[in-house]
mmCIF file with all atom_site columns, C-alpha atoms in Angstrom:
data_model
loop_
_atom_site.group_PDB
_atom_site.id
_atom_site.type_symbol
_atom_site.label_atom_id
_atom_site.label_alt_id
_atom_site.label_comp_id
_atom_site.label_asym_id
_atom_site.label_entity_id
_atom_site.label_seq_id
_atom_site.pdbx_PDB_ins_code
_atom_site.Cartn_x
_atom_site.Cartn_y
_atom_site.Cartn_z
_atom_site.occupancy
_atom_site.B_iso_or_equiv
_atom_site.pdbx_formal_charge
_atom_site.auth_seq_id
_atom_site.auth_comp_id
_atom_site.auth_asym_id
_atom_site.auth_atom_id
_atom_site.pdbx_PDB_model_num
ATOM 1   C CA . UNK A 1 1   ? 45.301 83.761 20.685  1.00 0.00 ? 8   UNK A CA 1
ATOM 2   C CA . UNK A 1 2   ? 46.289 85.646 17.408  1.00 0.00 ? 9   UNK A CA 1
ATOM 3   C CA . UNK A 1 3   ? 48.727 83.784 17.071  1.00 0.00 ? 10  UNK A CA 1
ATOM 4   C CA . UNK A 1 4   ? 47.348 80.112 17.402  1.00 0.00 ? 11  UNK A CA 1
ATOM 5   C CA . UNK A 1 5   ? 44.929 81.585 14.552  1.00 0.00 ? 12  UNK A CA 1
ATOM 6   C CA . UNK A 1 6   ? 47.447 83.009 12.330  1.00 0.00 ? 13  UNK A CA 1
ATOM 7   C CA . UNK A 1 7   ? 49.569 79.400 12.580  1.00 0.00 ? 14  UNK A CA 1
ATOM 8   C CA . UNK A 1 8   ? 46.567 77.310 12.391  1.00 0.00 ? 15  UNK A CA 1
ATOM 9   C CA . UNK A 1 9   ? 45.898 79.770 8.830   1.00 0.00 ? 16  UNK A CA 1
ATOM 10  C CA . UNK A 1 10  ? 49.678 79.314 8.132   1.00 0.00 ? 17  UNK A CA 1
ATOM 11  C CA . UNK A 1 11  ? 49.773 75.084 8.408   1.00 0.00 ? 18  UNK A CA 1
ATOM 12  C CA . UNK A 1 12  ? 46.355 74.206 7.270   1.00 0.00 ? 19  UNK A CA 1
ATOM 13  C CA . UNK A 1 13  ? 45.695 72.361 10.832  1.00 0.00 ? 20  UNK A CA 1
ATOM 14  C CA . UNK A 1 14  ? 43.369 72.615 13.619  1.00 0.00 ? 21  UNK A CA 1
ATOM 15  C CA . UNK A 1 15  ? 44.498 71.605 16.644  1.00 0.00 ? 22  UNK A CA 1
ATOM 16  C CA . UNK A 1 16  ? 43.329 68.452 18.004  1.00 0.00 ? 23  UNK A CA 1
ATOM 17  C CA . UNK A 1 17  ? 42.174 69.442 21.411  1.00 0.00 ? 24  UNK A CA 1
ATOM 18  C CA . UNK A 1 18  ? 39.832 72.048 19.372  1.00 0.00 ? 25  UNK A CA 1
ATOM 19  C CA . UNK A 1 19  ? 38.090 69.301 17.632  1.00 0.00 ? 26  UNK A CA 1
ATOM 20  C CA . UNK A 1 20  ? 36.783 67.775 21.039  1.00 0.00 ? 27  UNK A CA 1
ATOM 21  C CA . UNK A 1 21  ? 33.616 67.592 22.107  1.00 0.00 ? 28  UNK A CA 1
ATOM 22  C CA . UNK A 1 22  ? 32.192 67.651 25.689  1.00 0.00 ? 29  UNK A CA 1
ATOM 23  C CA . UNK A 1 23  ? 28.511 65.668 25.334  1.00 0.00 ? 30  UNK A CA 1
ATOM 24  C CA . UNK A 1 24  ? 25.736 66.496 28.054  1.00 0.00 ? 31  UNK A CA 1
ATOM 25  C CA . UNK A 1 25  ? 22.747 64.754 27.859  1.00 0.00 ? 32  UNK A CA 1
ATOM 26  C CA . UNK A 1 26  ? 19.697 67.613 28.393  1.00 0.00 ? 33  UNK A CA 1
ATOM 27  C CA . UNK A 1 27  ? 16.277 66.607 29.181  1.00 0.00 ? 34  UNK A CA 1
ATOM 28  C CA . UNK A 1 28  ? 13.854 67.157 26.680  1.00 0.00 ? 35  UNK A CA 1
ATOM 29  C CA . UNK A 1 29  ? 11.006 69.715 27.686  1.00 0.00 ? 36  UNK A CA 1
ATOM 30  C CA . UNK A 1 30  ? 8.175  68.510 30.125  1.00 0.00 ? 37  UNK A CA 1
ATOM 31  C CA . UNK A 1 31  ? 9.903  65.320 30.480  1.00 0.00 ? 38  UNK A CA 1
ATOM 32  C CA . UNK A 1 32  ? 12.439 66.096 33.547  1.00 0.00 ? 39  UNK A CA 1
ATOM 33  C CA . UNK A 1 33  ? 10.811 64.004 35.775  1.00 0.00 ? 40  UNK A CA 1
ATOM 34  C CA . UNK A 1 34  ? 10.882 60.695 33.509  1.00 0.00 ? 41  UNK A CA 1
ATOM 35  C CA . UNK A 1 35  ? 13.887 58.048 33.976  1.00 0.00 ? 42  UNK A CA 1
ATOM 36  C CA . UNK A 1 36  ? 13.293 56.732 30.970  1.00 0.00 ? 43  UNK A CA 1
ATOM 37  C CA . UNK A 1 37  ? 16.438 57.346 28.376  1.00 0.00 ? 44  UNK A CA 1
ATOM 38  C CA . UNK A 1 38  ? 14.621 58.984 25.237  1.00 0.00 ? 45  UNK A CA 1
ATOM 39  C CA . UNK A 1 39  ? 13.950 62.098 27.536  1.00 0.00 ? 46  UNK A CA 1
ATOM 40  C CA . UNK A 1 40  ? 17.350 63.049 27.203  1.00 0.00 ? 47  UNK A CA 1
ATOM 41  C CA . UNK A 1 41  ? 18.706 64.808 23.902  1.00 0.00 ? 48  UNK A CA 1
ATOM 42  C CA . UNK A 1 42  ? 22.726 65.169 23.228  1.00 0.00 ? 49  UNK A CA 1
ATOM 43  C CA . UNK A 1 43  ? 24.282 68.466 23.470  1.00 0.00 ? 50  UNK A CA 1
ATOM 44  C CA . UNK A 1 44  ? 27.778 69.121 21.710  1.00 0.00 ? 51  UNK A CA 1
ATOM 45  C CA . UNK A 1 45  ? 30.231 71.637 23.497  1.00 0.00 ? 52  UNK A CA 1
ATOM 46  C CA . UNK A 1 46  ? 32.913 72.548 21.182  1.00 0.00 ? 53  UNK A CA 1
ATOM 47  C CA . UNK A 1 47  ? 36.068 74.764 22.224  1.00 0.00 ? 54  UNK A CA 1
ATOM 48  C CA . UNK A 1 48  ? 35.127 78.641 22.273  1.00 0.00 ? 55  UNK A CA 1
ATOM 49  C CA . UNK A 1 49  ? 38.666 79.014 20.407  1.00 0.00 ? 56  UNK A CA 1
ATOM 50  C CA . UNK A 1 50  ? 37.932 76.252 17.312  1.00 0.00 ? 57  UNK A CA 1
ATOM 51  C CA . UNK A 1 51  ? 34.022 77.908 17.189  1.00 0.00 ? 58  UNK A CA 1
ATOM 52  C CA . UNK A 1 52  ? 35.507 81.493 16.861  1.00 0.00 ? 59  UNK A CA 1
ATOM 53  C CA . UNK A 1 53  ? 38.501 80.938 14.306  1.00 0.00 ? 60  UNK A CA 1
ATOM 54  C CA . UNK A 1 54  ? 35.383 78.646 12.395  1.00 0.00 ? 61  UNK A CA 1
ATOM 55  C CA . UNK A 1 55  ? 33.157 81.788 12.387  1.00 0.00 ? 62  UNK A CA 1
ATOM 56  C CA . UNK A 1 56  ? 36.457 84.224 11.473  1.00 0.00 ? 63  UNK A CA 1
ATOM 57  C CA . UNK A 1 57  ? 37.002 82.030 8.566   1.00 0.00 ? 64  UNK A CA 1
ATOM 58  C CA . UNK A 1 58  ? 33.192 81.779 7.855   1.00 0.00 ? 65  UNK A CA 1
ATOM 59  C CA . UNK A 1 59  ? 32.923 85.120 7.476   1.00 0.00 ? 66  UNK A CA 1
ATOM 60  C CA . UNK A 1 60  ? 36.284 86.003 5.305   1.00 0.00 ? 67  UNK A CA 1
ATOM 61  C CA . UNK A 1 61  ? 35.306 83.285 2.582   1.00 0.00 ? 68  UNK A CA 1
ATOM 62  C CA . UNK A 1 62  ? 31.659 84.774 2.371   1.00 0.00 ? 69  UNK A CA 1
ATOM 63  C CA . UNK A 1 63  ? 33.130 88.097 1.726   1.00 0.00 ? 70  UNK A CA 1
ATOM 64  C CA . UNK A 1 64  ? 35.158 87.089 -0.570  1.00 0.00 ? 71  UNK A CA 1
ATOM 65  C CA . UNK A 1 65  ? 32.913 85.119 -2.391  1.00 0.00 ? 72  UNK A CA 1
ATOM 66  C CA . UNK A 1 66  ? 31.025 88.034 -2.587  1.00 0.00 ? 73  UNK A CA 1
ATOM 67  C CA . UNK A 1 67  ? 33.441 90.261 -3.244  1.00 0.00 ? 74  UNK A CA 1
ATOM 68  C CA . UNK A 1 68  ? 34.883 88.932 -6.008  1.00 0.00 ? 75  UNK A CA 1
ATOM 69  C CA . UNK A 1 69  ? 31.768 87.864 -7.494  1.00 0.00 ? 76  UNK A CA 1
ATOM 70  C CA . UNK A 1 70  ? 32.567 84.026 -7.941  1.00 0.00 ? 77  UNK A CA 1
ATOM 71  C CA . UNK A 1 71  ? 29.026 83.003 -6.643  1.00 0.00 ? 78  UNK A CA 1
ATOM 72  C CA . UNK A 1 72  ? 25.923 83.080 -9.566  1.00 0.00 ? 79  UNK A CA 1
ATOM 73  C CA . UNK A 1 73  ? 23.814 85.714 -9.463  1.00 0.00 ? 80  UNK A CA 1
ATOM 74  C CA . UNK A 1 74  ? 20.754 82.755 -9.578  1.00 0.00 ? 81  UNK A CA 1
ATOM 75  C CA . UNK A 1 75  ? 22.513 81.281 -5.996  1.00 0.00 ? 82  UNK A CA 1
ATOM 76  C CA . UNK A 1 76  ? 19.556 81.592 -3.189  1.00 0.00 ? 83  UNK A CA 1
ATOM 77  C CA . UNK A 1 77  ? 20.264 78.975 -1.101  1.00 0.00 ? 84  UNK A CA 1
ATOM 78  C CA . UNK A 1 78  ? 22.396 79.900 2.053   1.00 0.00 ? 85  UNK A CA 1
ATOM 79  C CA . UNK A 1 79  ? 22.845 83.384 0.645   1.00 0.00 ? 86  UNK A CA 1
ATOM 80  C CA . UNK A 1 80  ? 21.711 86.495 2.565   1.00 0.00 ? 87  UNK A CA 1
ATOM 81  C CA . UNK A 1 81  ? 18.837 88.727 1.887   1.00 0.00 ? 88  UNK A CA 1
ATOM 82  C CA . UNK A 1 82  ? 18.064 86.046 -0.694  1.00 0.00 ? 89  UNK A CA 1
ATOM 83  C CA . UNK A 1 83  ? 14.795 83.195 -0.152  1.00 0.00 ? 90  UNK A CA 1
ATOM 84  C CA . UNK A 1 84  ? 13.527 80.401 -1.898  1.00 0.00 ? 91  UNK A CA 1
ATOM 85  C CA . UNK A 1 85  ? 10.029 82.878 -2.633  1.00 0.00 ? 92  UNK A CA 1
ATOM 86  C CA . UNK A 1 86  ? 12.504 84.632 -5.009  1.00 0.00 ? 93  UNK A CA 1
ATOM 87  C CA . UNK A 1 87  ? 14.122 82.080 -7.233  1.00 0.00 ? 94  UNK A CA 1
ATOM 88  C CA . UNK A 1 88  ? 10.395 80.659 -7.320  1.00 0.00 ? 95  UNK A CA 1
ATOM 89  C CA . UNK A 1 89  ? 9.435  84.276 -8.527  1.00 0.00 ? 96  UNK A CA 1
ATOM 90  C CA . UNK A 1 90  ? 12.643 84.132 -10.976 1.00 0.00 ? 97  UNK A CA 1
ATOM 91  C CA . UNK A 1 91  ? 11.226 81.143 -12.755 1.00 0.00 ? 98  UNK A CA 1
ATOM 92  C CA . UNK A 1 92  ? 7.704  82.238 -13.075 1.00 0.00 ? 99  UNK A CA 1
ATOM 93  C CA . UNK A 1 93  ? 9.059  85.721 -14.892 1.00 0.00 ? 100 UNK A CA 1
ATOM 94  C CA . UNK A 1 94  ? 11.102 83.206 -16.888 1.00 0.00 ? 101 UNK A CA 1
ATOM 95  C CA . UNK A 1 95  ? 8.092  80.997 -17.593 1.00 0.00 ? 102 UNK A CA 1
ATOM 96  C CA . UNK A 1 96  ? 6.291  84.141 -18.380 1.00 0.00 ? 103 UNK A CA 1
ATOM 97  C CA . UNK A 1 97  ? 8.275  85.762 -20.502 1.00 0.00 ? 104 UNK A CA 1
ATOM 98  C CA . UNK A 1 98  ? 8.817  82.514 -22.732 1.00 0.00 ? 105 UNK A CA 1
ATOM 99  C CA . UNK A 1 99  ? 5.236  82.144 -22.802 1.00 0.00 ? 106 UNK A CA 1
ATOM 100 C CA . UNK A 1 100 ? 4.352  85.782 -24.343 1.00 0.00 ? 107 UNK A CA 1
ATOM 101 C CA . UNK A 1 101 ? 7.147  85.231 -26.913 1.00 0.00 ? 108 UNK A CA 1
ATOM 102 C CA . UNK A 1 102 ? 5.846  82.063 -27.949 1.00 0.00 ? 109 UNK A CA 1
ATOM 103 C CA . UNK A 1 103 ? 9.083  79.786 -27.026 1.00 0.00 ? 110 UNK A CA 1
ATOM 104 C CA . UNK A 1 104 ? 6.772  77.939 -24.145 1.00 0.00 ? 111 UNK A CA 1
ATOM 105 C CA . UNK A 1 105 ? 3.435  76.411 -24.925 1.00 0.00 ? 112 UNK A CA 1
ATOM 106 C CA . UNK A 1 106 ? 1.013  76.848 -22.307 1.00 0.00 ? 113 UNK A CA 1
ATOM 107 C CA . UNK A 1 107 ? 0.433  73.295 -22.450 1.00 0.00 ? 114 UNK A CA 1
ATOM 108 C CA . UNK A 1 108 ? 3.984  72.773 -21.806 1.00 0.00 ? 115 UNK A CA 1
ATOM 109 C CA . UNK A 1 109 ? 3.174  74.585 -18.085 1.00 0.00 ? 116 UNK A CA 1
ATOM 110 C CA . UNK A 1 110 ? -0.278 73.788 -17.020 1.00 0.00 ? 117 UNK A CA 1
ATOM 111 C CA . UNK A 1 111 ? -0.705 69.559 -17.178 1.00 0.00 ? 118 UNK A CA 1
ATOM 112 C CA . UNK A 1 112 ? -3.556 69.521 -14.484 1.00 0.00 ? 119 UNK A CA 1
ATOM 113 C CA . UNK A 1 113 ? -1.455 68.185 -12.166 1.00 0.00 ? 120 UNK A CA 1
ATOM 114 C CA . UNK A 1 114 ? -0.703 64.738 -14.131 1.00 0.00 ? 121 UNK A CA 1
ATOM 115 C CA . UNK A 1 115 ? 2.912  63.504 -15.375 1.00 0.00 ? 122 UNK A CA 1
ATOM 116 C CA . UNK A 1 116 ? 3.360  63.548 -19.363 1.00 0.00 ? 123 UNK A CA 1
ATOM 117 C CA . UNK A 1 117 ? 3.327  59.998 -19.363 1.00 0.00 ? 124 UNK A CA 1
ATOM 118 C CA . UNK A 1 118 ? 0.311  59.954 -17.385 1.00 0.00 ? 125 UNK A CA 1
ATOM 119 C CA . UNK A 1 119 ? -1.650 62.292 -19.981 1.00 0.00 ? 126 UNK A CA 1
ATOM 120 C CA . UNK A 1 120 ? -1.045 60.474 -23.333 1.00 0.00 ? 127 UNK A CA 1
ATOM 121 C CA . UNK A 1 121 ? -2.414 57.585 -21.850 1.00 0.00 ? 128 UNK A CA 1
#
């Protein structure tokens, strides 16, 4: 298997019978009984093989992404240990900061809600 993975790194390719998909239809919850169509939902089965080179390569980019410090320190979406909570927390200290210095009016921040279009009307 190595060395599928190691060619398929080598050439660029994937091979085709990797990139085939076995659908199942699965019943939906508490709707086995039904013959009705929308009980079912479509399930996917990709090759084992294909899913584990994806997840090898998955995991060798992220490191080196990491690693090498190409991604923003300000990146929180699909980066670990990081949430949406904190960049929402990053631009409150911003806002607060540029509000104590005086660069930000506090009108600028608080609008009750209304666009500025709306409020100069």
């Amino acid at each position: 298997m190595t060395a599928t993975y190691i060619a398929c790194l080598r050439t660029g390719r994937f091979p085709v019978n990797w990139k085939i998909a076995k659908i199942l239809p699965i019943a939906k919850p508490g709707r086995e009984k039904s013959d009705d169509t929308s009980k079912y939902r479509p399930i996917s089965l990709l090759n084992t093989e294909g899913k584990v080179l994806e997840k090898l390569l998955s995991k060798r980019l992220t490191h080196h992404l990491y690693t090498t410090e190409y991604l923003n320190e300000n990146q929180y979406g699909f980066t670990p240990q990081k949430i949406t909570v904190d960049a929402a927390m990053q631009v409150k200290q911003y806002l607060e900061n540029h509000i104590e210095k005086g660069a930000i009016s506090n009108n600028a921040c608080s609008n009750n809600g209304q666009s500025e279009h709306t409020r100069s009307l």
